[in-house]
GROMACS .gro file of C-alpha atoms in nm:
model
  327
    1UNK     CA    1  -1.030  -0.267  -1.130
    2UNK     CA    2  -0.812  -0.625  -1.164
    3UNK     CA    3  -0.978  -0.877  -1.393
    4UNK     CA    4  -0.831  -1.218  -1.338
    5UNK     CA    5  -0.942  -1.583  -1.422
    6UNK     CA    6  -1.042  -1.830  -1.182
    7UNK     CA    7  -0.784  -2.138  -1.184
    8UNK     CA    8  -1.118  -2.392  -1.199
    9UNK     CA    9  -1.381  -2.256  -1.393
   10UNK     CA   10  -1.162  -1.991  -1.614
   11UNK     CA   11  -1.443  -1.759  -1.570
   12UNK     CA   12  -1.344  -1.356  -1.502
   13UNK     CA   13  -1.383  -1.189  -1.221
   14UNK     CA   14  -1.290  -0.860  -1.040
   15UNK     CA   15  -1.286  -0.983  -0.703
   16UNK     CA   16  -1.021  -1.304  -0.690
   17UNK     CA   17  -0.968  -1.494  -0.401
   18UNK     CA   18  -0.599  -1.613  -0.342
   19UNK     CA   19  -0.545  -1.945  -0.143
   20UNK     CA   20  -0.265  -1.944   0.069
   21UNK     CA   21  -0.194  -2.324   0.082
   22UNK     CA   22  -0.180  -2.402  -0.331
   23UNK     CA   23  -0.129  -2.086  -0.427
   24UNK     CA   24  -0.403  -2.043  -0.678
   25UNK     CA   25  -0.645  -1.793  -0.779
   26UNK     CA   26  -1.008  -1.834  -0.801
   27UNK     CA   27  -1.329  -1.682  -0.847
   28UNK     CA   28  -1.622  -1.711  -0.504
   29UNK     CA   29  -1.767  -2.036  -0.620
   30UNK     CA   30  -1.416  -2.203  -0.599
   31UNK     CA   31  -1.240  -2.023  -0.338
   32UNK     CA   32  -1.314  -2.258  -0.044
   33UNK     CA   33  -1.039  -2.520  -0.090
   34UNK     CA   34  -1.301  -2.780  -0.058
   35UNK     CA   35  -1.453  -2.651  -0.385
   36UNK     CA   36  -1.094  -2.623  -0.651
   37UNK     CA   37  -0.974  -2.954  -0.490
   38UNK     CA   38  -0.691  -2.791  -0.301
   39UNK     CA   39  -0.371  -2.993  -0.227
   40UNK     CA   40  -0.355  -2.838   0.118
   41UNK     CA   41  -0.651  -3.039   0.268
   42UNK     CA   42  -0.466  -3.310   0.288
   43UNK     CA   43  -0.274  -3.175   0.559
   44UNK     CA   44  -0.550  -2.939   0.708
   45UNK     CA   45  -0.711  -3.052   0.996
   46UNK     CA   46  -1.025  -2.817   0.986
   47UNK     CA   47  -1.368  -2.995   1.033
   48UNK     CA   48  -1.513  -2.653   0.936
   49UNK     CA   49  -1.328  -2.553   0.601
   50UNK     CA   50  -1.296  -2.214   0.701
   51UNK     CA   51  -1.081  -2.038   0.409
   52UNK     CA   52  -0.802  -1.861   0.499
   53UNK     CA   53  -0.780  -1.525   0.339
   54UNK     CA   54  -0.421  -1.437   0.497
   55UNK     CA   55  -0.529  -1.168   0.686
   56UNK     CA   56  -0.453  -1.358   1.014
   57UNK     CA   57  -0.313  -1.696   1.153
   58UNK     CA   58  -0.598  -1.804   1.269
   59UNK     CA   59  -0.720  -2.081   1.131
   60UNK     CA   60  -0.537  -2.386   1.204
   61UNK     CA   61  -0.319  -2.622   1.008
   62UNK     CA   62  -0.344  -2.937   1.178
   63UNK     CA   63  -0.162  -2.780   1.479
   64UNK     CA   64  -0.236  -2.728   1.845
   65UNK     CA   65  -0.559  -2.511   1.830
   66UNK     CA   66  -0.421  -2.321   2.090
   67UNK     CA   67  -0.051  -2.269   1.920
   68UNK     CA   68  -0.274  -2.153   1.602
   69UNK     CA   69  -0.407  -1.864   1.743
   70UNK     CA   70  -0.343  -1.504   1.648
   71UNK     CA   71  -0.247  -1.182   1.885
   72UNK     CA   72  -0.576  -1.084   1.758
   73UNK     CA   73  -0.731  -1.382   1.859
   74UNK     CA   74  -0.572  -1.396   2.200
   75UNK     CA   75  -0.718  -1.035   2.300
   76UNK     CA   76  -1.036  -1.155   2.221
   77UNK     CA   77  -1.087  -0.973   1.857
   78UNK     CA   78  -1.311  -1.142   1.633
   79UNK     CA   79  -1.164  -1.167   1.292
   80UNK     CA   80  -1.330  -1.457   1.154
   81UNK     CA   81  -1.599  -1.470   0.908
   82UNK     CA   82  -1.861  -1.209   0.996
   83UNK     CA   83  -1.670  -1.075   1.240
   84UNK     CA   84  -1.575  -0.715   1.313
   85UNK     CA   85  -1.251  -0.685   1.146
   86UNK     CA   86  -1.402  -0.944   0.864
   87UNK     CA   87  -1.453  -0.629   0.612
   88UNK     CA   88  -1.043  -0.575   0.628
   89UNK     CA   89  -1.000  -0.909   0.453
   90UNK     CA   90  -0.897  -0.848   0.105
   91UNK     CA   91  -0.966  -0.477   0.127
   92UNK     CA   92  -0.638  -0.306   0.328
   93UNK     CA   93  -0.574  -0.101   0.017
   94UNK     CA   94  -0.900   0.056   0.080
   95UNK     CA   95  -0.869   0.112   0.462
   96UNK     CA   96  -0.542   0.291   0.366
   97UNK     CA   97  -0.693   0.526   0.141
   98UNK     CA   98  -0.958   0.633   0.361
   99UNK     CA   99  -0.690   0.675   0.661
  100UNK     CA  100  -0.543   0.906   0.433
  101UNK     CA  101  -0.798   1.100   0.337
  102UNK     CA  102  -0.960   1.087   0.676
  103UNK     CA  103  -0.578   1.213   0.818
  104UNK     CA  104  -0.534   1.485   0.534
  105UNK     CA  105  -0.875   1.656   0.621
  106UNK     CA  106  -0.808   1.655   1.046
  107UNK     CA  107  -0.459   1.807   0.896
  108UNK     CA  108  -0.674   2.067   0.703
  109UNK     CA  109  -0.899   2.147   0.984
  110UNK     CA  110  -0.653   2.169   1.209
  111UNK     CA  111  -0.468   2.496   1.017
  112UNK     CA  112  -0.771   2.576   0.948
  113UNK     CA  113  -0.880   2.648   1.313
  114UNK     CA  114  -0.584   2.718   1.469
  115UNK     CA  115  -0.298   2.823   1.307
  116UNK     CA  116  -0.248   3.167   1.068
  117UNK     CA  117  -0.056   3.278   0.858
  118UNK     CA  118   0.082   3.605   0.751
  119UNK     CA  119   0.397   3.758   0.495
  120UNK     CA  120   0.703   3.868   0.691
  121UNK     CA  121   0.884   4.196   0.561
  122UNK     CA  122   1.102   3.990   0.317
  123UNK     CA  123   0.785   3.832   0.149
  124UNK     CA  124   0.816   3.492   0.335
  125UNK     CA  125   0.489   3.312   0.485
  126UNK     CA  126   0.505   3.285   0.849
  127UNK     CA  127   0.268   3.129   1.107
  128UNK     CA  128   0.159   3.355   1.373
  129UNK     CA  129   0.078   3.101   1.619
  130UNK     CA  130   0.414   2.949   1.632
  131UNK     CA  131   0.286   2.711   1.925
  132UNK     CA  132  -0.019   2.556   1.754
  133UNK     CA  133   0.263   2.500   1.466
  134UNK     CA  134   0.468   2.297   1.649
  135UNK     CA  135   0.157   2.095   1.835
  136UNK     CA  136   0.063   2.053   1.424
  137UNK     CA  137   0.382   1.956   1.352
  138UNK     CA  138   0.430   1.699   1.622
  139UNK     CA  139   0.120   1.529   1.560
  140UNK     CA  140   0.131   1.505   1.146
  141UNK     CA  141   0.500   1.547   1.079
  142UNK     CA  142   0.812   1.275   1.115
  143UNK     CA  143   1.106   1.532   1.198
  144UNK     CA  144   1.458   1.574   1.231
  145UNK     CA  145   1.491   1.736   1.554
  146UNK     CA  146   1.187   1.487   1.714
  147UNK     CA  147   1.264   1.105   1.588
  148UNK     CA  148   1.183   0.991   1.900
  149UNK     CA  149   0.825   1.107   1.862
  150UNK     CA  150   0.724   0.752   1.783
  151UNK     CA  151   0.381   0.792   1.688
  152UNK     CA  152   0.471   1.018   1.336
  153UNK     CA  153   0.663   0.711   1.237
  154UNK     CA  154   0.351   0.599   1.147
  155UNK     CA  155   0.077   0.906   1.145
  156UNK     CA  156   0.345   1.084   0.876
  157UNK     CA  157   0.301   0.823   0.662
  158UNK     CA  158  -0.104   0.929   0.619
  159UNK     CA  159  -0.059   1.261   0.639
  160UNK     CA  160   0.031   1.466   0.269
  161UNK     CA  161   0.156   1.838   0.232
  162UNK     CA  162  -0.081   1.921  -0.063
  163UNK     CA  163  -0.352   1.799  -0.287
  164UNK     CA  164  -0.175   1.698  -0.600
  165UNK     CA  165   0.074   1.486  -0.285
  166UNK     CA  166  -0.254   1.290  -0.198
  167UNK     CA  167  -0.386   1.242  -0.508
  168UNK     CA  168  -0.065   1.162  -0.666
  169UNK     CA  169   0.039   0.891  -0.451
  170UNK     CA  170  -0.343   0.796  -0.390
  171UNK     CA  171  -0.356   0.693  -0.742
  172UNK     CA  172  -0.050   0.446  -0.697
  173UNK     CA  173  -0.196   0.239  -0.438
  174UNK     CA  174  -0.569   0.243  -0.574
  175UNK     CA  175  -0.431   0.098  -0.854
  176UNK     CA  176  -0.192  -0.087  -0.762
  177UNK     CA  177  -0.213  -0.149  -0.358
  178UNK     CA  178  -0.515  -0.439  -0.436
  179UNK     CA  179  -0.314  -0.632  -0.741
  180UNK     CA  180  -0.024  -0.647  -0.471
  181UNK     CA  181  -0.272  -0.714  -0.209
  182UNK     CA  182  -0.435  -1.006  -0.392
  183UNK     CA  183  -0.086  -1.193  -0.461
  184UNK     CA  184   0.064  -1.134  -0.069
  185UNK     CA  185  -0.293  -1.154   0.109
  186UNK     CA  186  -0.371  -0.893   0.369
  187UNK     CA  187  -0.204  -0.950   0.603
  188UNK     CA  188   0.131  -0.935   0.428
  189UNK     CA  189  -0.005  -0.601   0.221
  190UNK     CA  190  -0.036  -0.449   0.562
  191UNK     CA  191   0.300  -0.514   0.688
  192UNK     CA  192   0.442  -0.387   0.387
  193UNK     CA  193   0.292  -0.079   0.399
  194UNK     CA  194   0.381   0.029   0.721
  195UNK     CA  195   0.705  -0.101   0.724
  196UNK     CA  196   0.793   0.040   0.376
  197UNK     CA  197   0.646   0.403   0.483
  198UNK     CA  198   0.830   0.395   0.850
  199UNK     CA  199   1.153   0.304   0.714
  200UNK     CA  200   1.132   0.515   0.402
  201UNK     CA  201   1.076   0.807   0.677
  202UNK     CA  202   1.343   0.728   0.870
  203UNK     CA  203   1.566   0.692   0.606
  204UNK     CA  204   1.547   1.043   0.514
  205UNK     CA  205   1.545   1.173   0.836
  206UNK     CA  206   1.867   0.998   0.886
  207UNK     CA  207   2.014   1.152   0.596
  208UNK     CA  208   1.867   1.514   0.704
  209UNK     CA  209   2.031   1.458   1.065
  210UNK     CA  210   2.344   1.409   0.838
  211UNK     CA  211   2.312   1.745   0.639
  212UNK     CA  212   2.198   1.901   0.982
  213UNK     CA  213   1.887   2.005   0.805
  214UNK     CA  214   1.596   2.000   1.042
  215UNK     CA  215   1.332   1.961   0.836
  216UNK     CA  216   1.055   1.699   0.804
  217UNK     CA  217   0.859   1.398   0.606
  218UNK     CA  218   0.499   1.321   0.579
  219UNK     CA  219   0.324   1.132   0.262
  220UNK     CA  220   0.257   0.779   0.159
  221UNK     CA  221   0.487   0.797  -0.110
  222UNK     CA  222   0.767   0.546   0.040
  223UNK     CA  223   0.465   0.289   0.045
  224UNK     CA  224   0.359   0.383  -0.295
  225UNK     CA  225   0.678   0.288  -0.456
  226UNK     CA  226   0.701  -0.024  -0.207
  227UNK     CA  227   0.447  -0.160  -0.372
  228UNK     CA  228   0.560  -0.071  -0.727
  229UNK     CA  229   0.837  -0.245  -0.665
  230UNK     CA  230   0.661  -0.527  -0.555
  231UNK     CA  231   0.453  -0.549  -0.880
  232UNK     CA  232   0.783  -0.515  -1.085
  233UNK     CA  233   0.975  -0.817  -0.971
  234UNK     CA  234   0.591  -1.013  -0.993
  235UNK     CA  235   0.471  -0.903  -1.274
  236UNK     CA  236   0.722  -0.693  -1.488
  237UNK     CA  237   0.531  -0.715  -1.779
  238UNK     CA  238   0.246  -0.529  -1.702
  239UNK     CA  239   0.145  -0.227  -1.862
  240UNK     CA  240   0.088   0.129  -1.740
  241UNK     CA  241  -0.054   0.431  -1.910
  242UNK     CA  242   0.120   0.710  -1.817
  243UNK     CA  243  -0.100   1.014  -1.774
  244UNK     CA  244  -0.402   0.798  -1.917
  245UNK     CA  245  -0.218   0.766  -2.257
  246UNK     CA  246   0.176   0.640  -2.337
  247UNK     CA  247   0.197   0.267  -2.278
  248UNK     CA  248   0.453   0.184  -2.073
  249UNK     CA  249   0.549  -0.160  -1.910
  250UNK     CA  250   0.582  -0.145  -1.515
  251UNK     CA  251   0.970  -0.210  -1.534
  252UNK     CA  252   1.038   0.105  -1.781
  253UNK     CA  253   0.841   0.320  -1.512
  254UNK     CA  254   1.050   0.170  -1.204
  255UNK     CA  255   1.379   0.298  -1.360
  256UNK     CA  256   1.225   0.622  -1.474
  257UNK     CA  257   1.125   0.644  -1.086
  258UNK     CA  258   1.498   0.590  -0.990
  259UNK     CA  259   1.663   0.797  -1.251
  260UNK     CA  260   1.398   1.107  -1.143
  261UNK     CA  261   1.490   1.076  -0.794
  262UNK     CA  262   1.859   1.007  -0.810
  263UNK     CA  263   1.870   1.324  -0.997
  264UNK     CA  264   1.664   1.464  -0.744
  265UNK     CA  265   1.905   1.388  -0.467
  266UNK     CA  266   2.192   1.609  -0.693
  267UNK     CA  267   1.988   1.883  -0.686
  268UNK     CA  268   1.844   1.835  -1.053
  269UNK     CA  269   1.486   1.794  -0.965
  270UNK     CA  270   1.240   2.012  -0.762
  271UNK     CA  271   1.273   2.079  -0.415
  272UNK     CA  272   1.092   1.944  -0.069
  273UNK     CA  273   1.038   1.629  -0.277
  274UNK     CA  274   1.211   1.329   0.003
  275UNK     CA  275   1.396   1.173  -0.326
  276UNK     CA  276   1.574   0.962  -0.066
  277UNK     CA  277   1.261   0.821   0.101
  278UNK     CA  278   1.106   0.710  -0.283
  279UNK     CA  279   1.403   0.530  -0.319
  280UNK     CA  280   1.418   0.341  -0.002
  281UNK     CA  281   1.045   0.258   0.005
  282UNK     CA  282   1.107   0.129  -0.417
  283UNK     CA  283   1.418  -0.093  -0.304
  284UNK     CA  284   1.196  -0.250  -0.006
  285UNK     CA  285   0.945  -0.319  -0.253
  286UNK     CA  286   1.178  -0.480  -0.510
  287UNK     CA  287   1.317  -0.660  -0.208
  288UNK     CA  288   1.029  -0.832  -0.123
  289UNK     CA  289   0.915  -0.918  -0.399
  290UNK     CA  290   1.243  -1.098  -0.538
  291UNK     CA  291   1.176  -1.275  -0.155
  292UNK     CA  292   0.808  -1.421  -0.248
  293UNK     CA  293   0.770  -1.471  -0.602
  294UNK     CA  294   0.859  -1.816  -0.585
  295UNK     CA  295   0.544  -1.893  -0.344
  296UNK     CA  296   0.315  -1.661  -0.549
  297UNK     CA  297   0.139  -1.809  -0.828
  298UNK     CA  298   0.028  -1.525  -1.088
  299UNK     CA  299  -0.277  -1.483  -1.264
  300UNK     CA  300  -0.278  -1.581  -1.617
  301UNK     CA  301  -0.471  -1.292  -1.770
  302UNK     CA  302  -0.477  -0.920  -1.577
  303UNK     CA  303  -0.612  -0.617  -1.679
  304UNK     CA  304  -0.607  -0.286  -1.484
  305UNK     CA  305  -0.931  -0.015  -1.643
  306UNK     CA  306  -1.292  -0.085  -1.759
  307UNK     CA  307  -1.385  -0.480  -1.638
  308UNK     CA  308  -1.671  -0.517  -1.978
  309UNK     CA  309  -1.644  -0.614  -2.293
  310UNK     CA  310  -1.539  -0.445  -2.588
  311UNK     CA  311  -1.436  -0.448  -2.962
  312UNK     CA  312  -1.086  -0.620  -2.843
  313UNK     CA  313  -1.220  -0.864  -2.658
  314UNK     CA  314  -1.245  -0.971  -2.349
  315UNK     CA  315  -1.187  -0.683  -2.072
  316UNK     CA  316  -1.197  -0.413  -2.363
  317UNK     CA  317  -1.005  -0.263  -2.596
  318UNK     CA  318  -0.644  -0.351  -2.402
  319UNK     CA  319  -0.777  -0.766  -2.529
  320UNK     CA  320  -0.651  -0.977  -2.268
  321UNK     CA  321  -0.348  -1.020  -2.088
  322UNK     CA  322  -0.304  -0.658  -2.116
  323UNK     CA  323  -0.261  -0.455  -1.764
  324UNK     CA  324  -0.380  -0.091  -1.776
  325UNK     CA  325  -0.327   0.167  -1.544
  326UNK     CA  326  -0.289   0.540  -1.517
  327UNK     CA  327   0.021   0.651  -1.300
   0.00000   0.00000   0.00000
């Protein structure tokens, strides 16, 4: 869980609220910009206050109402304050998550129900329903023969070959995903995501086309490292506890990441690991992040772990300032 400080009150909290038009960060008493004095309302022609959380572009800025509104908006979808889509405000990270567990166990039931398995006379696992394969692999899989199955540009990206794939990259972006979310807003977070895990796919399919291998992608993982490379151009400083115990700053890890998987594409590391796709989805990340950290305006204090108080003060033993976070 973040802790940050509110830019008003300096008090702590674990749910910050990030206003898009000064930048700052600030705990629910102070997060309408009303209430922390906010330079924008100068220019804000909203008789309502209505905070935007950056999830949409809704809420208008002293332009035409009607030149304000979202695609959302336009189709008639609510996503206002106590609307239906009002719970995805601050908390893409989470929806993400559950897509991908929700996609991993359809991908589970799925073999589960309709496609076996057996071992060939050379000791190889086969499926014997070779048609139920390729209806699983169409649905869950981005391949190299089928790019132009547009919809696993996208449902790839959920799906994950294993446990230890899903819980691997899971870890990533419940750690990370919401400190990333926070600084961009929503909306931003979301884009990112999808665009870092459809190019990062493609990407590697391209490069499988090349070798003619006709293989295939799935797993979050291009997103994953998107937004570690976000967090590394914003906040390079921060430190991560590798397996739960070697302090590391976020920077060391992101070359460790790119040495591993450069190797990886030379035939050094393990197999069936997309080394090409990690790297894509990492450079997107740093990309972007170089593009907005002049508009984002950083917490002073951040801690990733327990949110009490212990013997090292405030946020625990890690004192403040300190980032913690198991990778």
């Amino acid at each position: 869980m973040a802790m940050t400080t509110c830019d008003v009150c300096g008090t702590e909290t674990n749910m910050p609220y990030h206003c898009n038009h000064c930048g700052g960060t600030f705990c629910a008493e102070h997060r309408l910009p009303e209430n922390h004095d906010c330079p924008g309302l100068d220019d804000w022609n909203d008789p309502e206050g209505v905070f935007d959380s950056g999830f949409d572009d809704s809420v208008s800025t002293g332009r035409d109402p009607s030149s304000s509104k979202s695609l959302l908006d336009r189709i008639g979808i609510d996503t206002g304050p106590g609307g239906p889509l009002a719970y995805f405000r601050g908390n893409m990270t989470y929806v993400f998550l559950i897509l991908m567990a929700v996609t991993f166990f359809a991908q589970e039931l799925f073999k589960a129900l309709f496609i076996g398995f057996d071992v060939n006379e050379f000791g190889r696992v086969v499926t014997t329903t070779p048609e139920m394969w390729e209806l699983y692999r169409s649905i869950f899989i981005l391949q190299a023969e089928h790019p132009e199955y547009v919809w696993t540009w996208f449902t790839s990206i959920f799906s994950h070959g294993s446990v230890s794939h899903i819980f691997l990259n899971g870890i990533v972006i419940f750690f990370f995903g919401r400190l990333v979310e926070d600084y961009v807003g929503s909306r931003d977070f979301t884009l990112l995501f999808l665009a870092s895990g459809v190019l990062a796919g493609l990407g590697q399919i391209v490069i499988m086309l090349v070798q003619s291998d006709m293989g295939g992608v799935l797993g979050a993982s291009g997103a994953a490292l998107a937004i570690l490379g976000v967090l590394t151009i914003l906040n390079p400083g921060l430190r991560v506890y590798l397996y739960f115990v070697i302090p590391v700053p976020i920077w060391l890890l992101t070359i460790g990441m790119v040495a591993i998987n450069v190797l990886g594409m030379f035939g050094t590391g393990g197999g069936g690991v997309a080394n090409a796709a990690h790297l894509i989805g990492l450079a997107i990340g740093l990309a972007y992040g170089q593009h907005v950290r002049d508009r984002i305006r950083l917490p002073n204090q951040l801690q990733l772990g327990g949110g009490g108080r212990g013997p090292g003060g405030p946020g625990g033993p890690g004192g403040p300032g300190r980032g913690r976070g198991p990778f």
